[in-house]
XYZ file of C-alpha atoms in Angstrom:
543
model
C -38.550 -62.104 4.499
C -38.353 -60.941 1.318
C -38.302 -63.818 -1.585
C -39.654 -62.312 -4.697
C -38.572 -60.181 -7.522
C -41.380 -57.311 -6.922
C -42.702 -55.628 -10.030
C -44.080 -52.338 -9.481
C -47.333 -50.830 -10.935
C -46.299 -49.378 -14.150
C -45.838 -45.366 -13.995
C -48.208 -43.680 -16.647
C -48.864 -39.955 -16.146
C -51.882 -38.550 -14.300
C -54.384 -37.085 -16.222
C -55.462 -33.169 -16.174
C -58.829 -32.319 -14.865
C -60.630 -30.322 -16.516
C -62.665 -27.670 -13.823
C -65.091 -26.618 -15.978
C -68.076 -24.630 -14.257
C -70.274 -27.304 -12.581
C -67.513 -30.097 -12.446
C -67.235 -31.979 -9.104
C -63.360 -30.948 -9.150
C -64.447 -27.711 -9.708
C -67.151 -27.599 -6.664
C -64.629 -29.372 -4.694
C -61.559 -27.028 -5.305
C -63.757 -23.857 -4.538
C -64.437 -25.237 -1.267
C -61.151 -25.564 -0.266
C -59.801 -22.423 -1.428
C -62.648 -20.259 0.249
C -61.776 -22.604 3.455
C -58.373 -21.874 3.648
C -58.303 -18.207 2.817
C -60.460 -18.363 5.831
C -58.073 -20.023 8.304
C -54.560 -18.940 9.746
C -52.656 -21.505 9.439
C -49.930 -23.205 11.513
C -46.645 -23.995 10.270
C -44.440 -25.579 12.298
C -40.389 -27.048 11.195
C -40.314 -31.131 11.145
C -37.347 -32.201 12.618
C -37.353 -36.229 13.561
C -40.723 -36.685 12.999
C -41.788 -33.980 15.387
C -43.656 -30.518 14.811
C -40.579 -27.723 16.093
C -41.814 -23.881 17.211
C -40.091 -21.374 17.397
C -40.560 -17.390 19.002
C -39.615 -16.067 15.309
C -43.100 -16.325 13.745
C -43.309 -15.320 10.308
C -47.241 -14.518 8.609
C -48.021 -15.755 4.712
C -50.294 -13.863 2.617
C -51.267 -14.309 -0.904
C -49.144 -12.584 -3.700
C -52.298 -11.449 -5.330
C -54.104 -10.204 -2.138
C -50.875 -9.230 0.379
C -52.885 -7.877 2.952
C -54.885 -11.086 3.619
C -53.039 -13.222 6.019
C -53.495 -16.880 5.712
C -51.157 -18.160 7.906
C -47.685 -18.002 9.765
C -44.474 -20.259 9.839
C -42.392 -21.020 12.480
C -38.010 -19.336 11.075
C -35.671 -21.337 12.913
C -32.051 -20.868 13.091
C -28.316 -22.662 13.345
C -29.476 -24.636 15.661
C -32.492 -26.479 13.955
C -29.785 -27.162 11.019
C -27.725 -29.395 13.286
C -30.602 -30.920 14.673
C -32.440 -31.674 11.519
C -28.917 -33.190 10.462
C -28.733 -35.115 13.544
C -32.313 -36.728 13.023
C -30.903 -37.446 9.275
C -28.260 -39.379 10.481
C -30.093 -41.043 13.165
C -32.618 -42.148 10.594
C -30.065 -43.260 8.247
C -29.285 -46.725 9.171
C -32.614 -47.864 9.049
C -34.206 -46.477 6.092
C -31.077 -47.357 3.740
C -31.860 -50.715 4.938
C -35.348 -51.088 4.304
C -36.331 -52.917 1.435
C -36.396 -51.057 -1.279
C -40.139 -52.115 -2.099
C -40.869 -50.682 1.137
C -39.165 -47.091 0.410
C -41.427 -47.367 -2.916
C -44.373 -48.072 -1.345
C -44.702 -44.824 0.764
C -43.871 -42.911 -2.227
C -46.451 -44.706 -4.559
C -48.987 -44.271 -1.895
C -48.213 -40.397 -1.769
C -48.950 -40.120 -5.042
C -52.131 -41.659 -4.799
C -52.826 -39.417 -1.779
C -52.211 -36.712 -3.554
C -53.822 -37.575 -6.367
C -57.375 -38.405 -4.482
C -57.990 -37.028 -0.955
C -55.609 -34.396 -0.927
C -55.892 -33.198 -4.558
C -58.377 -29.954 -3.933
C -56.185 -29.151 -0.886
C -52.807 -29.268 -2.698
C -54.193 -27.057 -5.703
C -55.612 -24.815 -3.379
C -52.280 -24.289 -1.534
C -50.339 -23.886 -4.059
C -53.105 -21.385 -5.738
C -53.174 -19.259 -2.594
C -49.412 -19.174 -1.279
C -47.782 -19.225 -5.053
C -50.484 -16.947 -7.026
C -51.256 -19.763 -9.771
C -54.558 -19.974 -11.446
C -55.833 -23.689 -11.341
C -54.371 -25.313 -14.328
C -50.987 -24.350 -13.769
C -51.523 -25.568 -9.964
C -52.882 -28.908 -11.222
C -50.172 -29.345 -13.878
C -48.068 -28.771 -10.676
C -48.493 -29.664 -7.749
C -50.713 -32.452 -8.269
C -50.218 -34.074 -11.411
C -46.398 -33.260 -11.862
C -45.107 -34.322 -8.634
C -47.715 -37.559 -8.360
C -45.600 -38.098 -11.854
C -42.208 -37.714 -10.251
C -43.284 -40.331 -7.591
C -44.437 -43.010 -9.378
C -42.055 -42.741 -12.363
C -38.769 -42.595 -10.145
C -40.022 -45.729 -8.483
C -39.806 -47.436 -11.665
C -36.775 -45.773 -12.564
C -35.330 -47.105 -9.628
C -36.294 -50.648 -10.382
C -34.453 -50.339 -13.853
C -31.556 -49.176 -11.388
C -31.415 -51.948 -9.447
C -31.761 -54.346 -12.619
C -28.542 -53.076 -14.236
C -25.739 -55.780 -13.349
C -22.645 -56.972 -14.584
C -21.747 -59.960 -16.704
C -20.187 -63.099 -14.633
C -17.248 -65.421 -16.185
C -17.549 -69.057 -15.217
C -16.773 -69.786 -11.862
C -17.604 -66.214 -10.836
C -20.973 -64.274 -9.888
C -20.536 -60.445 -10.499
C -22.931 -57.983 -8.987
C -23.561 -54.482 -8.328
C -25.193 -52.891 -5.453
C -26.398 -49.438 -5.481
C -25.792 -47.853 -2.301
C -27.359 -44.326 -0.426
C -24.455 -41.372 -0.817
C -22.638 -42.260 2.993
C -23.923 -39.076 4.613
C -26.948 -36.384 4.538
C -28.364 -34.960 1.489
C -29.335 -31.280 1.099
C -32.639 -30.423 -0.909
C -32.905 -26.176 -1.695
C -35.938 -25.972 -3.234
C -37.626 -22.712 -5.129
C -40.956 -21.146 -4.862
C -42.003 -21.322 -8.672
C -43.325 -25.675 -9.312
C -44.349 -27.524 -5.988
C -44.090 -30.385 -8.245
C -39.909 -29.252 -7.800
C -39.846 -28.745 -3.900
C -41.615 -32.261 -3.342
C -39.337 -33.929 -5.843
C -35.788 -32.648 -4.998
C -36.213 -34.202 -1.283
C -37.850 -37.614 -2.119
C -35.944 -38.453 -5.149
C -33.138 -38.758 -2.781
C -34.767 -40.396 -0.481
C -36.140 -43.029 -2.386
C -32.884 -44.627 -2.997
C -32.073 -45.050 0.340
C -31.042 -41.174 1.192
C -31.928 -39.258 4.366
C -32.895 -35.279 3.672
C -32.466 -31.837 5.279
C -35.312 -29.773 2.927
C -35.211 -26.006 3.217
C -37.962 -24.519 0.742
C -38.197 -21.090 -0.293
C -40.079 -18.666 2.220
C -42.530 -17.878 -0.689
C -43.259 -22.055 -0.753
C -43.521 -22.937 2.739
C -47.701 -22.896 2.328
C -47.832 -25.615 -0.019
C -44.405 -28.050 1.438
C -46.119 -27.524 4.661
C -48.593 -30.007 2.975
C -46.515 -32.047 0.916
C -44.931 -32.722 3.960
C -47.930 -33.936 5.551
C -49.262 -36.510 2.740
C -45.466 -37.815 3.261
C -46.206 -38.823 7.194
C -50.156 -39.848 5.952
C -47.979 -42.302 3.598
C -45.909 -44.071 6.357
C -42.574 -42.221 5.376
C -40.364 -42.963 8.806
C -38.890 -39.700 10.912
C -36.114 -38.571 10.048
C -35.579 -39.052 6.658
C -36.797 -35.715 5.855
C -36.231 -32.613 7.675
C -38.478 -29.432 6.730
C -36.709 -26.543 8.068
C -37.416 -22.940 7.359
C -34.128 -21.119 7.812
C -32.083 -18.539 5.864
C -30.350 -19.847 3.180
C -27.247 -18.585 4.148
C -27.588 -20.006 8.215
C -28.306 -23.304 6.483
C -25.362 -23.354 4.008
C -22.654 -22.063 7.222
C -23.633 -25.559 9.234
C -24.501 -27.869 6.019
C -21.404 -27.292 4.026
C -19.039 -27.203 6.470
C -20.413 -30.741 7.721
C -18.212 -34.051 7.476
C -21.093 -35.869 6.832
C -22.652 -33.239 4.154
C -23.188 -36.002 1.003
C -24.933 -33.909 -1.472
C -27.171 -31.222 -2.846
C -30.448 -31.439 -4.923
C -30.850 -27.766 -5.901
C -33.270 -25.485 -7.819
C -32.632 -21.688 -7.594
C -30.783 -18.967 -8.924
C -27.460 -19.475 -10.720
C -25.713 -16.565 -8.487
C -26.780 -18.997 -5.444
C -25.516 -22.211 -6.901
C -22.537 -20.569 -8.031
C -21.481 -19.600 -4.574
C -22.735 -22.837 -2.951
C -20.001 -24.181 -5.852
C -17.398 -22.402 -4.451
C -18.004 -22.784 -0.596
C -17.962 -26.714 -1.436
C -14.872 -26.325 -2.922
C -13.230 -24.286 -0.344
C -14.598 -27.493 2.379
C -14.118 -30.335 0.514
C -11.061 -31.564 2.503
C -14.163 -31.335 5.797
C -16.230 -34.114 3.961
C -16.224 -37.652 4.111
C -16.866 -38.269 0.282
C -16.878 -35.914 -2.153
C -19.974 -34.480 -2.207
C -23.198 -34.677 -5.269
C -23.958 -31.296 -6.737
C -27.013 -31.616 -8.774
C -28.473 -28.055 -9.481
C -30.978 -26.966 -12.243
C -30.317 -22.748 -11.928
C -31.521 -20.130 -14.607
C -32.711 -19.643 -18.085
C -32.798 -16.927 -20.901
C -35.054 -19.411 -23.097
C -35.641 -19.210 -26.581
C -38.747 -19.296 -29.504
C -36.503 -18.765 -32.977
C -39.130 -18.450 -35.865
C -38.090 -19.176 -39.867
C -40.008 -17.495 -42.656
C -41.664 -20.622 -43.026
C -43.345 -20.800 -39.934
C -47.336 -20.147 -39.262
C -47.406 -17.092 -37.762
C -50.646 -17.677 -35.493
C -48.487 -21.149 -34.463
C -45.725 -18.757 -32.799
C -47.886 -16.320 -31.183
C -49.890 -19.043 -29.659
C -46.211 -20.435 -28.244
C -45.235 -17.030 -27.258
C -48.382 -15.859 -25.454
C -48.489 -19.338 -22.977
C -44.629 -19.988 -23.150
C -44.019 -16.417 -22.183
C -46.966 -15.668 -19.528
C -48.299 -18.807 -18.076
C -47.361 -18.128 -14.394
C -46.667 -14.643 -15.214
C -43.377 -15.682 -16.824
C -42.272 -17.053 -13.653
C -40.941 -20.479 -15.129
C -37.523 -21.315 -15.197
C -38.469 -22.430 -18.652
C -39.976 -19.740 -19.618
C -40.235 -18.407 -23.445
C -37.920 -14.453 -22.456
C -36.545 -13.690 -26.111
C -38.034 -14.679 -29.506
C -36.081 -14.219 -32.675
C -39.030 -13.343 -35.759
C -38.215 -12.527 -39.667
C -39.553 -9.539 -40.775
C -41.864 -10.828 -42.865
C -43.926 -12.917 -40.298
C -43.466 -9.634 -37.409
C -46.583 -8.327 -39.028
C -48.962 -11.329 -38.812
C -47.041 -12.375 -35.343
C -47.366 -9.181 -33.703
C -51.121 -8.585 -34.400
C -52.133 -12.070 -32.996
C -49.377 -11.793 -29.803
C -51.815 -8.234 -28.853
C -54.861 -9.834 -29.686
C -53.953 -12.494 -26.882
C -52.325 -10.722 -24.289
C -55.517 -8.094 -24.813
C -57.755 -10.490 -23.703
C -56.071 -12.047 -20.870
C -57.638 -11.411 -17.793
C -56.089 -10.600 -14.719
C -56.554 -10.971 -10.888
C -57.367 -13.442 -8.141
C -56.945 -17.007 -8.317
C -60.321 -17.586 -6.914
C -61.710 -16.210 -10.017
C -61.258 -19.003 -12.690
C -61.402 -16.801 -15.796
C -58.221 -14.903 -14.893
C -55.335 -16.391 -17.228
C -52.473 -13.947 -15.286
C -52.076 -13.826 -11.321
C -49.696 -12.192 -9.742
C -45.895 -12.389 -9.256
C -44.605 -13.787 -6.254
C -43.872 -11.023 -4.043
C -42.491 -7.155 -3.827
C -39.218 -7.731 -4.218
C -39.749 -9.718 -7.364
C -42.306 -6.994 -8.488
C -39.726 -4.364 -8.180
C -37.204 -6.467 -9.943
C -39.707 -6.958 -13.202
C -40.926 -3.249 -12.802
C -37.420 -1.554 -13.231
C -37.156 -2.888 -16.831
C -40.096 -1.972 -18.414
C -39.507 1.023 -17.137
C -36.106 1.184 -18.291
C -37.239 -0.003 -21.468
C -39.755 2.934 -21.667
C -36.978 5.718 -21.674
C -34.389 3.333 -23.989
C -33.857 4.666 -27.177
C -33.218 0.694 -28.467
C -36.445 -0.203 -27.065
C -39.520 -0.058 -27.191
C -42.936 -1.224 -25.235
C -45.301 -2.356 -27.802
C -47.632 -4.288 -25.431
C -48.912 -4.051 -21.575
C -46.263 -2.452 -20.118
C -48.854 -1.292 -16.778
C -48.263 -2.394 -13.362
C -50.147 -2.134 -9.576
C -49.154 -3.272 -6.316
C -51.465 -1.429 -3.980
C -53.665 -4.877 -3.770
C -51.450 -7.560 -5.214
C -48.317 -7.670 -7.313
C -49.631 -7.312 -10.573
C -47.668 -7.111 -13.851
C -48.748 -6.970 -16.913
C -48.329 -8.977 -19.609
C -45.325 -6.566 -21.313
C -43.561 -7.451 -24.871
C -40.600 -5.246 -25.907
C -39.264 -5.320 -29.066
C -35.797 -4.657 -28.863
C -33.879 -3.021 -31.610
C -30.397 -4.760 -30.810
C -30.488 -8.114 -30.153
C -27.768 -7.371 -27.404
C -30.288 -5.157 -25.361
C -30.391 -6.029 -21.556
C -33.962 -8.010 -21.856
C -32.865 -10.288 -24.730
C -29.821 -11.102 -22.473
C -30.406 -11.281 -18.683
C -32.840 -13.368 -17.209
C -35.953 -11.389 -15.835
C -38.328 -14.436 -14.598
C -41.492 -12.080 -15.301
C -44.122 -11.665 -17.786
C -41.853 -9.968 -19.841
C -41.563 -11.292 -23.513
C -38.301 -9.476 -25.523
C -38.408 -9.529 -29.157
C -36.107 -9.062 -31.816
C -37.119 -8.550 -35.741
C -34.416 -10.342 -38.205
C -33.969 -10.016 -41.585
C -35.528 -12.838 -43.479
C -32.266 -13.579 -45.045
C -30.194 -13.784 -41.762
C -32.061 -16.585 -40.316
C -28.220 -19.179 -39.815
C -26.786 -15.362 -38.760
C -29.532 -14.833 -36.301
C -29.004 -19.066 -34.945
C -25.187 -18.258 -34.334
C -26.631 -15.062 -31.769
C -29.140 -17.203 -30.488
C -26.533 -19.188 -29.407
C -24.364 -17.259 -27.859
C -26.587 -13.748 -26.363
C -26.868 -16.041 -22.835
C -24.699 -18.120 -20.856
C -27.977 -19.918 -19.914
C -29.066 -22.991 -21.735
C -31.929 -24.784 -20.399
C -34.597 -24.600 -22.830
C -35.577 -23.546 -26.730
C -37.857 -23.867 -29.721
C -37.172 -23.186 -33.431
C -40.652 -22.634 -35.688
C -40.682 -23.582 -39.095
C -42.346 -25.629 -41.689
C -39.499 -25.887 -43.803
C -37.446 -29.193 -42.936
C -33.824 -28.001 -43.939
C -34.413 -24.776 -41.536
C -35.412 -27.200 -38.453
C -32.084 -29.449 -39.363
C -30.218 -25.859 -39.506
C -31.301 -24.624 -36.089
C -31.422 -28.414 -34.362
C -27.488 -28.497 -35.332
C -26.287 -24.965 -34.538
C -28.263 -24.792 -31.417
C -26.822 -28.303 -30.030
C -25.746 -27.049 -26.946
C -28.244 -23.796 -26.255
C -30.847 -25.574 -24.749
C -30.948 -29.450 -22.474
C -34.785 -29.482 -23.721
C -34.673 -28.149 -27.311
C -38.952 -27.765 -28.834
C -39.276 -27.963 -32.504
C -42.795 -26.345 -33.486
C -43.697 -25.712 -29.822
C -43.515 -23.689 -26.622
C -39.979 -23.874 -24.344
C -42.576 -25.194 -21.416
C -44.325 -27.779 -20.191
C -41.918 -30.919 -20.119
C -43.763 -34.035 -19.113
C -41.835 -36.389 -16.496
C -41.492 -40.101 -18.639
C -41.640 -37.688 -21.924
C -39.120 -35.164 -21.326
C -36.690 -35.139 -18.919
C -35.464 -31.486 -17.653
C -32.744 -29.620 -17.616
C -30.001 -27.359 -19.236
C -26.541 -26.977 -19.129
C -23.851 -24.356 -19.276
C -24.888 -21.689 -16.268
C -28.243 -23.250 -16.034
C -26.915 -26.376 -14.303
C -25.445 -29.974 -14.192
C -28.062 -31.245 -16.579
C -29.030 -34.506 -14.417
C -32.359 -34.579 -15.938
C -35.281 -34.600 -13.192
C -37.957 -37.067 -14.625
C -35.432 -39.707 -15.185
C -33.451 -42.368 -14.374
C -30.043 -40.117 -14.418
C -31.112 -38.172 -12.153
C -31.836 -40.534 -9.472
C -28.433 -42.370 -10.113
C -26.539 -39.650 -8.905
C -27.643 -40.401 -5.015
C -26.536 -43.860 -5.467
C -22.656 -44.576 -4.637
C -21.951 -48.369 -6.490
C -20.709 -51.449 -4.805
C -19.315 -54.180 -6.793
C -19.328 -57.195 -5.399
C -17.284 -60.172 -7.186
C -17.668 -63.596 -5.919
C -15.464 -66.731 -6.612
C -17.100 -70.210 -6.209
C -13.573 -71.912 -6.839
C -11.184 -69.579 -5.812
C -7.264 -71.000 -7.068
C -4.989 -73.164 -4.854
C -1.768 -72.092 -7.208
C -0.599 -68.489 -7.461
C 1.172 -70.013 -11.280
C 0.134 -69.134 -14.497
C 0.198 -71.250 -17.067
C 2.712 -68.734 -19.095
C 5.170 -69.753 -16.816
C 5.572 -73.876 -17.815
C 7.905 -72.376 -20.501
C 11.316 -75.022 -20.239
């Protein structure tokens, strides 16, 4: 029986190893990588708490060595939808009932699972299947989502604390409930952290989950999915399916028990998953949670007072960490003329001496992009950009997919700040730049601001404090995480809670306590100790 106000361990954020040459981390992780890049592994759907097969196998190889295979998954259809829906339900009952210290607990220990035992293992996944080198893995997979865990728990805790005021003779309270049905979790290839978060914030309050990760993913939530059994979570309350998108959404969003969707994808996707909502909504119970974080055309905006080597640092690891691949990711940069110069020779000095190739090789800065079709994608506008006569290449600009899908690091400078790169969102290691005059800098804000109909994230550079006020107020609503003197990436969960609005989504802040609230559905409860024996008011003794 539960008889105690619990207080959880308080959340601080894990801290980044290091792997330099001889480290024990480093030994460790270089073990596991040459171990599984020597296995085939098997990937199997979880559906109730039991491994599914299916005769559609599907192999995984490495986006920077595609002719290795390193395993195969198991693509189910229609029919593994309803059933992972049906174990959702069935699991329902008793995990929105279980304590809530108890829902915390398996999530705490996962992120002490994952942060110990399984640490080399989950880098190394998410290395091999996603093409990251190993600090962008650890940032990730390990210390990112261990993050989410442990911080949601106490954010749910705050949650629960938040209760109404009682008049005499009355004690008010307010519970908050699960969403009354299934929740949907559509999770993207590009942060692990983001495709073990989306299901288990959910499901920490109480939710029960049908997860569909993207094909390019299913390496590393195959794991994920295992430290979530190691830490006691019940079947049931989340389903790991790999299915189309499309079979998924024809049974999911047409369900009368469908209660809400945790998204992270394209903005085209969420979009039509929008509409098709719409179109059902007289099928559902309740009206259904959409909470979606979709695209980006992010922003570095320098001022004449800015350090040039200070922006070129920002642009070379906001623009190219994960070869650009970040939904955050620095795409356009806005620099005066007068700083272009300085800017310019110290972006080429950087992206000249990045070095490029196999994860396994630690001195390799850029890997490769995710996979052919994304390659092509990239390609097509650098070489568009080649033959543009308002564009031009000025750095990398070379690409090779005969071994992996390598891109280089490209920057075009763009002689209209309208041109197609500084507009549409490329999610590549392409890096579009515009040169202002130094005298247009609150001309250049106001296009800035309205170029994309994204507006996740931003950074203005400048030393002067009247130009950071300028581009802070103009830019209000350009950018949900908004950097002054800083990359657009890297948002810490307890220090900056992520998201964007306009097209790039509802803005519900993963990383914080906002986010979880929207899978709660309120209950107030209003109890009278001395409920009245007279229906008259004493207005009415008027003679």
């Amino acid at each position: 029986m539960t008889n105690a106000f619990f207080k959880v361990p308080p959340a601080k954020n894990e801290p980044i190893l290091g792997y330099k040459p001889g480290s024990p981390e480093k030994l460790e992780l270089k073990k596991a990588i040459k171990k599984m890049m020597g296995e085939k592994k098997d990937i199997p759907m979880h559906i109730g708490g039991k491994e599914v097969r299916t005769k559609k196998v599907v192999t995984l190889s490495p986006p920077h060595n595609h002719k290795h295979i390193i395993g195969q998954y198991y693509k189910g259809d229609a029919s593994h939808v309803k059933l992972a829906i049906d174990a959702a339900m069935k699991a329902k009952h008793d995990w929105a009932n279980m304590p809530w210290e108890q829902r915390a607990s398996v999530f705490l220990r996962a992120a002490d699972l994952m942060c110990g035992p399984y640490r080399a293992a989950m880098n190394a996944a998410t290395m091999i299947g996603q093409s990251k080198n190993v600090f962008q893995a650890e940032i990730d997979c390990v210390c990112e989502l261990a993050d989410f865990f442990r911080y949601n728990v106490q954010y749910m805790t705050e949650i629960y604390h938040q209760q109404p005021e009682s008049a005499p003779l009355i004690w008010n309270r307010t519970e908050h409930r699960p969403l009354e049905g299934f929740v949907f979790a559509l999770t993207p290839f590009n942060f692990t952290s983001i495709a073990g978060n989306l299901p288990s914030a959910p499901a920490l309050m109480g939710n029960t989950v049908v997860w569909k990760p993207s094909h390019a993913q299913v390496y590393s939530a195959s794991l994920i999915m295992e430290i979530y059994e190691k830490a006691g979570l019940p079947p049931g309350v989340i389903n790991l399916i790999y299915t189309s998108g499309p079979e998924a959404g024809d049974v999911i969003f047409s369900h009368r028990d469908f209660g809400g969707i945790h998204f992270t994808g394209s903005t085209d996707v969420f979009n039509g998953i929008w509409k098709t909502i719409g179109d059902n909504v007289a099928k559902f119970k309740s009206y259904p949670r959409l909470v979606g974080e979709t695209g980006g055309k992010d922003f570095v905006v320098a001022h004449t007072s800015a350090d040039a080597k200070t922006v070129a640092t920002a642009l070379s690891r906001g623009a190219f960490e994960y070869q650009g691949q970040k939904c955050s990711a620095a795409s356009r940069a806005y620099i005066p003329q007068s700083l272009w110069k300085d800017v310019k020779q110290f972006l080429q000095a950087d992206i000249e001496s990045f070095k490029m190739g196999d994860v396994d090789d630690f001195r390799n800065f850029i890997n490769a992009v995710i996979d052919e079709k994304s390659f092509d994608k990239i390609t097509s506008y650098i070489a568009n950009a080649k033959k543009d006569k308002n564009a031009n290449v000025i750095i990398g600009g070379k690409y090779d997919k005969s071994q992996g899908y390598f891109i280089q690091p490209t920057v075009i400078q763009a002689l209209d700040p309208s041109y197609k790169t500084m507009c549409e969102e490329i999610f590549g290691p392409i890096l579009s730049v515009y040169v202002y005059e130094d005298k247009k800098f609150e001309k250049i804000l106001d296009i800035v601001d309205t170029t994309s109909s994204y507006a996740l994230t931003g950074a203005v550079f400048a030393n002067d404090r009247q130009a950071v006020q300028l581009a802070t107020s103009k830019l209000t609503h350009a950018a949900g995480n908004f950097y002054i003197n800083d990359k657009p990436t890297g948002a810490v969960v307890g220090q900056q809670p992520f998201g964007g609005a306009r097209k790039s989504g509802t803005n519900d802040k993963a990383g914080s306590l906002f986010n979880l609230i929207r899978w709660t559905s309120q209950r107030t409860i209003k109890e009278n100790f001395v409920p009245p024996t007279d229906y008259r008011y004493p207005f009415m003794e008027e003679k």
